mmCIF file of C-alpha atoms in Angstrom:
data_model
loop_
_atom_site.group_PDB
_atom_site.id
_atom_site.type_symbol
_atom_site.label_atom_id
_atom_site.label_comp_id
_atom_site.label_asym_id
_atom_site.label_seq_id
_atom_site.Cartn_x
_atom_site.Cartn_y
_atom_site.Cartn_z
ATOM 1 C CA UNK A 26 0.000 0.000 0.000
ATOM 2 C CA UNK A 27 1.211 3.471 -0.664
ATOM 3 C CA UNK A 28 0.397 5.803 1.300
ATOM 4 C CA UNK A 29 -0.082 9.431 -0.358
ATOM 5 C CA UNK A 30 -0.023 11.990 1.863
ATOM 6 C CA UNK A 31 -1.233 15.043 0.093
ATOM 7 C CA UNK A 32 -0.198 18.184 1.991
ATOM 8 C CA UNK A 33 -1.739 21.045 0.498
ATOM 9 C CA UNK A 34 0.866 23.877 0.754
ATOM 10 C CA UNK A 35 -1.137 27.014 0.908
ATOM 11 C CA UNK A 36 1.233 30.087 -0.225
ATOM 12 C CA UNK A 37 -0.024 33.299 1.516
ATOM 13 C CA UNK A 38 1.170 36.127 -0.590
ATOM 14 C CA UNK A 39 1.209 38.917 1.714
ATOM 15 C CA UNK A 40 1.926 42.143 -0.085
ATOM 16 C CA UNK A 41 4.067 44.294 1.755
ATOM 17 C CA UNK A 42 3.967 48.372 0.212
ATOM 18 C CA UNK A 43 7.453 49.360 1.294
ATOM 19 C CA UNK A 44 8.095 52.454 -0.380
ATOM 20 C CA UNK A 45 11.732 51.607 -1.530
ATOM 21 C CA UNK A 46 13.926 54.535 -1.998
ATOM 22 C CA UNK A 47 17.337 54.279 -3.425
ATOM 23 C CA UNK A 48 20.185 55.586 -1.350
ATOM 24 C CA UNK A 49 22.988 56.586 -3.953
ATOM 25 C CA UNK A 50 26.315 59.035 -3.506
ATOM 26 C CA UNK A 51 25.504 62.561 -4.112
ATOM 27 C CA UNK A 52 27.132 63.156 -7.193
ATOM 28 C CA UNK A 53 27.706 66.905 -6.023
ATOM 29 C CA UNK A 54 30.089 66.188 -3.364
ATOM 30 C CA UNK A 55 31.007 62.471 -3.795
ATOM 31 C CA UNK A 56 29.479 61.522 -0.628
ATOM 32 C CA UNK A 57 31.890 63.904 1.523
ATOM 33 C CA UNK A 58 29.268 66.592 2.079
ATOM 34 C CA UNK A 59 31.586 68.863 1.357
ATOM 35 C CA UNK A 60 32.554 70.338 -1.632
ATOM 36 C CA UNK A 61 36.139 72.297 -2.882
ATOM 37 C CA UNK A 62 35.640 75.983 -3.176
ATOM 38 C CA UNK A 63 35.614 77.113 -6.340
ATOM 39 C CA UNK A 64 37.128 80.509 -5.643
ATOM 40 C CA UNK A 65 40.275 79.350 -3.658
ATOM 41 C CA UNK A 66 40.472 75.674 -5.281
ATOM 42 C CA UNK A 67 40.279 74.114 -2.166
ATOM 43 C CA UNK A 68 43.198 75.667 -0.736
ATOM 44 C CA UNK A 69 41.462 77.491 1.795
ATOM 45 C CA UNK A 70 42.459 81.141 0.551
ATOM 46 C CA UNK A 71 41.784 83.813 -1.877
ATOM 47 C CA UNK A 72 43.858 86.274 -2.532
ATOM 48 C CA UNK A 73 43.932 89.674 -1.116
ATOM 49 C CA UNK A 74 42.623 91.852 -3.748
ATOM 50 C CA UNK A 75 44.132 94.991 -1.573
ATOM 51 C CA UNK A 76 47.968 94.255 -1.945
ATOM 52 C CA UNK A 77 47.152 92.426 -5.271
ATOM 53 C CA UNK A 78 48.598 89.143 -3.062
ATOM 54 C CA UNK A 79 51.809 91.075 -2.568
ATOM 55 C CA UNK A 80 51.668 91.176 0.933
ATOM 56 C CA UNK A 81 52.628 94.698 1.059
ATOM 57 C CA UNK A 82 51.318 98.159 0.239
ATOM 58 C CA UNK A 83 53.134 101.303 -1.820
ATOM 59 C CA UNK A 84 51.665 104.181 0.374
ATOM 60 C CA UNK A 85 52.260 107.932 -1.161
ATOM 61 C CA UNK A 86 50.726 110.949 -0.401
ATOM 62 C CA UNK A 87 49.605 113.586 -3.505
ATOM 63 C CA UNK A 88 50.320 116.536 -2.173
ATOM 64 C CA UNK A 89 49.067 119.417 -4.679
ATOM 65 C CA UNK A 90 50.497 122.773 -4.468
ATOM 66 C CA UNK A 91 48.676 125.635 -6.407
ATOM 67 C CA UNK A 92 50.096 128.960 -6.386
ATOM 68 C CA UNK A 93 48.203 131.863 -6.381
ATOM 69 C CA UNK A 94 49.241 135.867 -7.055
ATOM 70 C CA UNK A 95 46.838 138.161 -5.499
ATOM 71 C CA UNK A 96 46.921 141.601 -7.067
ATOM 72 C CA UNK A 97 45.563 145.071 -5.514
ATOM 73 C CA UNK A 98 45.890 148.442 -6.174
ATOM 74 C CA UNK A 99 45.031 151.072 -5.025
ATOM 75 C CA UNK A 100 44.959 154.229 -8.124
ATOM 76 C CA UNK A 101 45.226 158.052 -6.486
ATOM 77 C CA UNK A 102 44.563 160.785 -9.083
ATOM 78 C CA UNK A 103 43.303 163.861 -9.052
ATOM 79 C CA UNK A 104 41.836 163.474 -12.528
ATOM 80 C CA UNK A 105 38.589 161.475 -13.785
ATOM 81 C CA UNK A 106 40.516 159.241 -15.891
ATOM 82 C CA UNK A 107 38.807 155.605 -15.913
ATOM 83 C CA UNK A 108 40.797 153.495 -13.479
ATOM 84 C CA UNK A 109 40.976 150.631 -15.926
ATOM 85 C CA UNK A 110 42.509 152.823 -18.354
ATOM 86 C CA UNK A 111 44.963 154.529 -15.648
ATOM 87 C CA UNK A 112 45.723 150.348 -14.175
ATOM 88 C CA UNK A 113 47.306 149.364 -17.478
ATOM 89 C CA UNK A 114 49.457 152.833 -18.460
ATOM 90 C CA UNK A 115 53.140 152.810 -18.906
ATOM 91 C CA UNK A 116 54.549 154.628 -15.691
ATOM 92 C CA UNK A 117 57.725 155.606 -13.824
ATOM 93 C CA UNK A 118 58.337 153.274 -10.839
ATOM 94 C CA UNK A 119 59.512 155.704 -7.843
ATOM 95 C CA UNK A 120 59.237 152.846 -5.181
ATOM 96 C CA UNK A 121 59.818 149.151 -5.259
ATOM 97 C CA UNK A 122 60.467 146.361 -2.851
ATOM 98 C CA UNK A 123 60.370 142.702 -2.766
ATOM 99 C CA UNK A 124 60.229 140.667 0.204
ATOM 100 C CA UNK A 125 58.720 137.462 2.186
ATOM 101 C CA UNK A 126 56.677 140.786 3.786
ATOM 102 C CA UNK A 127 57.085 144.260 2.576
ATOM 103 C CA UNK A 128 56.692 146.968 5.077
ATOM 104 C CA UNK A 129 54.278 149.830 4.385
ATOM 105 C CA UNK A 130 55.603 152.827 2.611
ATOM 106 C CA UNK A 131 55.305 155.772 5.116
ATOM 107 C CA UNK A 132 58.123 158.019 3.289
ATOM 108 C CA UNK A 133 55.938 159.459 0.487
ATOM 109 C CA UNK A 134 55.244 162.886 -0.105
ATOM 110 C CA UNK A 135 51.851 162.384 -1.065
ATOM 111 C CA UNK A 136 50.662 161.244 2.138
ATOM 112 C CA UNK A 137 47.645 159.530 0.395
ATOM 113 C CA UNK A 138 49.946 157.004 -0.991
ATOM 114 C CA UNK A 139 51.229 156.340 2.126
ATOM 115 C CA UNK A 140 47.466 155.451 3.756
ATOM 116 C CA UNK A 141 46.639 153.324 0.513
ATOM 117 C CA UNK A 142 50.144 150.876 1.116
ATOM 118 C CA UNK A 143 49.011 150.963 4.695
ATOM 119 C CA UNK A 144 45.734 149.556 4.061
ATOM 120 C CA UNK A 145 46.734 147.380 1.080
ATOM 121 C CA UNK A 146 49.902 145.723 2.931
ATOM 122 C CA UNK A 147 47.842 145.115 6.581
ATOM 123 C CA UNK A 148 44.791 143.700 4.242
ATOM 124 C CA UNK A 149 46.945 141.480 2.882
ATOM 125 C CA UNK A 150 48.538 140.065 5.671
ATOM 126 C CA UNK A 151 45.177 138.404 6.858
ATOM 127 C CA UNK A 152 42.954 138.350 4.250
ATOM 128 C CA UNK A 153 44.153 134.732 3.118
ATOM 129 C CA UNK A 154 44.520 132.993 6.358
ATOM 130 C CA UNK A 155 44.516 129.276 4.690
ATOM 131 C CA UNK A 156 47.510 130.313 2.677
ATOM 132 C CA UNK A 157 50.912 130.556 3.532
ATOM 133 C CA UNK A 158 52.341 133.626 2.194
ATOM 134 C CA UNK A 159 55.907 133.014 0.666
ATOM 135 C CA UNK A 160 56.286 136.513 -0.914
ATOM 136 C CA UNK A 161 55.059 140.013 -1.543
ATOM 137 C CA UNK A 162 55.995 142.783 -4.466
ATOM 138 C CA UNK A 163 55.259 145.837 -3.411
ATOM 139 C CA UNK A 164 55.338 148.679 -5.944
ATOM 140 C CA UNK A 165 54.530 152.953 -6.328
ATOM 141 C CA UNK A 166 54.246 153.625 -9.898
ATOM 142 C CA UNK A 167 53.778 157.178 -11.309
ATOM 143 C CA UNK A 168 51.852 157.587 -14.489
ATOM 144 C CA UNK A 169 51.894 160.725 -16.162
ATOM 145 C CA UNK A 170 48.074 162.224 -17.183
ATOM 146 C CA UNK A 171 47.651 165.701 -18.540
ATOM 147 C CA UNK A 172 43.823 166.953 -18.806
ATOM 148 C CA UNK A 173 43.284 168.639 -21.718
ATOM 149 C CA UNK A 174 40.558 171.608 -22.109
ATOM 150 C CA UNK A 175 39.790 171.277 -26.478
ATOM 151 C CA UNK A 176 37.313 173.330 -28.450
ATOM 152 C CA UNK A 177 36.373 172.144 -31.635
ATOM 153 C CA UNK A 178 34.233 174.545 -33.876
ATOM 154 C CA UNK A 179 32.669 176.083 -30.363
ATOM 155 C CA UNK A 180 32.167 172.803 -28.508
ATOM 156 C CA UNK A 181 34.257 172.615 -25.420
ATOM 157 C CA UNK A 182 35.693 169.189 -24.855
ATOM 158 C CA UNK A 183 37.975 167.632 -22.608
ATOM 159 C CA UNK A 184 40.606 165.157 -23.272
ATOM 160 C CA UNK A 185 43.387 163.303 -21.887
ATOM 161 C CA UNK A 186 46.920 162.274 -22.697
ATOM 162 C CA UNK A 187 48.409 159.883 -20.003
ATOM 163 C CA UNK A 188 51.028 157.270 -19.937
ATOM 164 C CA UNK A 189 54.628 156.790 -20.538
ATOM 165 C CA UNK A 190 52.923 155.699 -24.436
ATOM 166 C CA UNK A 191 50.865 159.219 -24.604
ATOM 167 C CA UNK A 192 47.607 157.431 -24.709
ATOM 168 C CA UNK A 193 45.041 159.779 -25.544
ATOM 169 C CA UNK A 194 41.494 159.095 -24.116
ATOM 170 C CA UNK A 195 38.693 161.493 -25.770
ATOM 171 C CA UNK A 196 35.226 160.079 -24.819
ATOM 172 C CA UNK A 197 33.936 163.494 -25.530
ATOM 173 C CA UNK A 198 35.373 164.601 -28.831
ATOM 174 C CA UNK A 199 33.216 165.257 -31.383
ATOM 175 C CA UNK A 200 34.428 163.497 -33.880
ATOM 176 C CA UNK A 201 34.570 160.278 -32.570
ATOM 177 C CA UNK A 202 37.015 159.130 -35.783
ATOM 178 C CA UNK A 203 40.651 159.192 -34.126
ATOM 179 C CA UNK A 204 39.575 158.263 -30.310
ATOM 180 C CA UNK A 205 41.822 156.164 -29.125
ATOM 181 C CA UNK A 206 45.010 157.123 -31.553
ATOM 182 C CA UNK A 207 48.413 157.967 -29.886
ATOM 183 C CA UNK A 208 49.267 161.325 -29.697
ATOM 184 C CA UNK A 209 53.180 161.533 -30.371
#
């Protein structure tokens, strides 16, 4: 007699839903989490954009110097002559003196000249306190000017001549042709 025993084998299929997610190597890093830095190529500096990675600095200083000539005058006449006219004239010097600071004149005859380089030399001593002051002309210039009474056919004009070059200055002549010309 055989004996068959039958065992039914019942497979139980039980369906597990595991999400599976794959673990891989970031590809970024390699798995180190860290990366080189691009800037320094993983040497751990940059260079120093200050010394241009010299290590040491050229220091100068500009130093700008501007000179600057300040003129005044100060124009005593006794005539109405245009100052701008008188200012430009061809004249005798009768004082001059160059220094790091003039002195005043206080010899003069005409004592207005002496108030006038008073006033100018004490004005400039302070009026340019930001400046240092490394030296001063001082000059008295005399410019000759004769006033001149004309008539021309019964109107009464006036004229002058003035200047070592005999400028003449006629605003009023009647004929205002030759105004300006040089009287020799």
């Amino acid at each position: 007699h055989h004996h068959h025993h039958h065992h039914d084998h019942h497979h139980h299929r039980h369906h597990h839903s595991n999400v599976h997610t794959d673990i891989t190597l970031c590809h970024h890093c390699a798995g180190t989490g860290h990366k080189l830095c691009w800037i320094c190529s993983g040497h751990g500096q940059v260079n120093c954009n200050t010394c241009n990675s010299k290590g040491q600095l050229r220091c100068f200083i500009k130093l700008i110097v501007i000179w600057t000539v300040h003129s005044n005058d100060h124009i005593i006449e006794s005539v109405t002559l245009p100052d701008e006219l008188v200012r430009d004239a061809g004249g005798q010097i009768a004082f001059q003196e160059s220094s790091v600071r003039v002195a005043p004149v206080g010899h003069f005859p005409n004592s207005a000249v002496n108030t006038a380089s008073q006033r100018l030399v004490q004005q400039h001593n302070t009026a340019f306190p930001n400046e240092k002051i490394l030296m001063q002309r001082h000059k008295v210039r005399i410019i000759p000017i004769s006033e001149v009474q004309g008539d021309y056919s019964s109107k009464v004009f006036t004229f002058w001549v003035y200047g070592t070059e005999n400028i003449s200055y006629a605003p009023d002549y009647p004929q205002q042709c030759c105004c300006g010309c040089t009287i020799l």
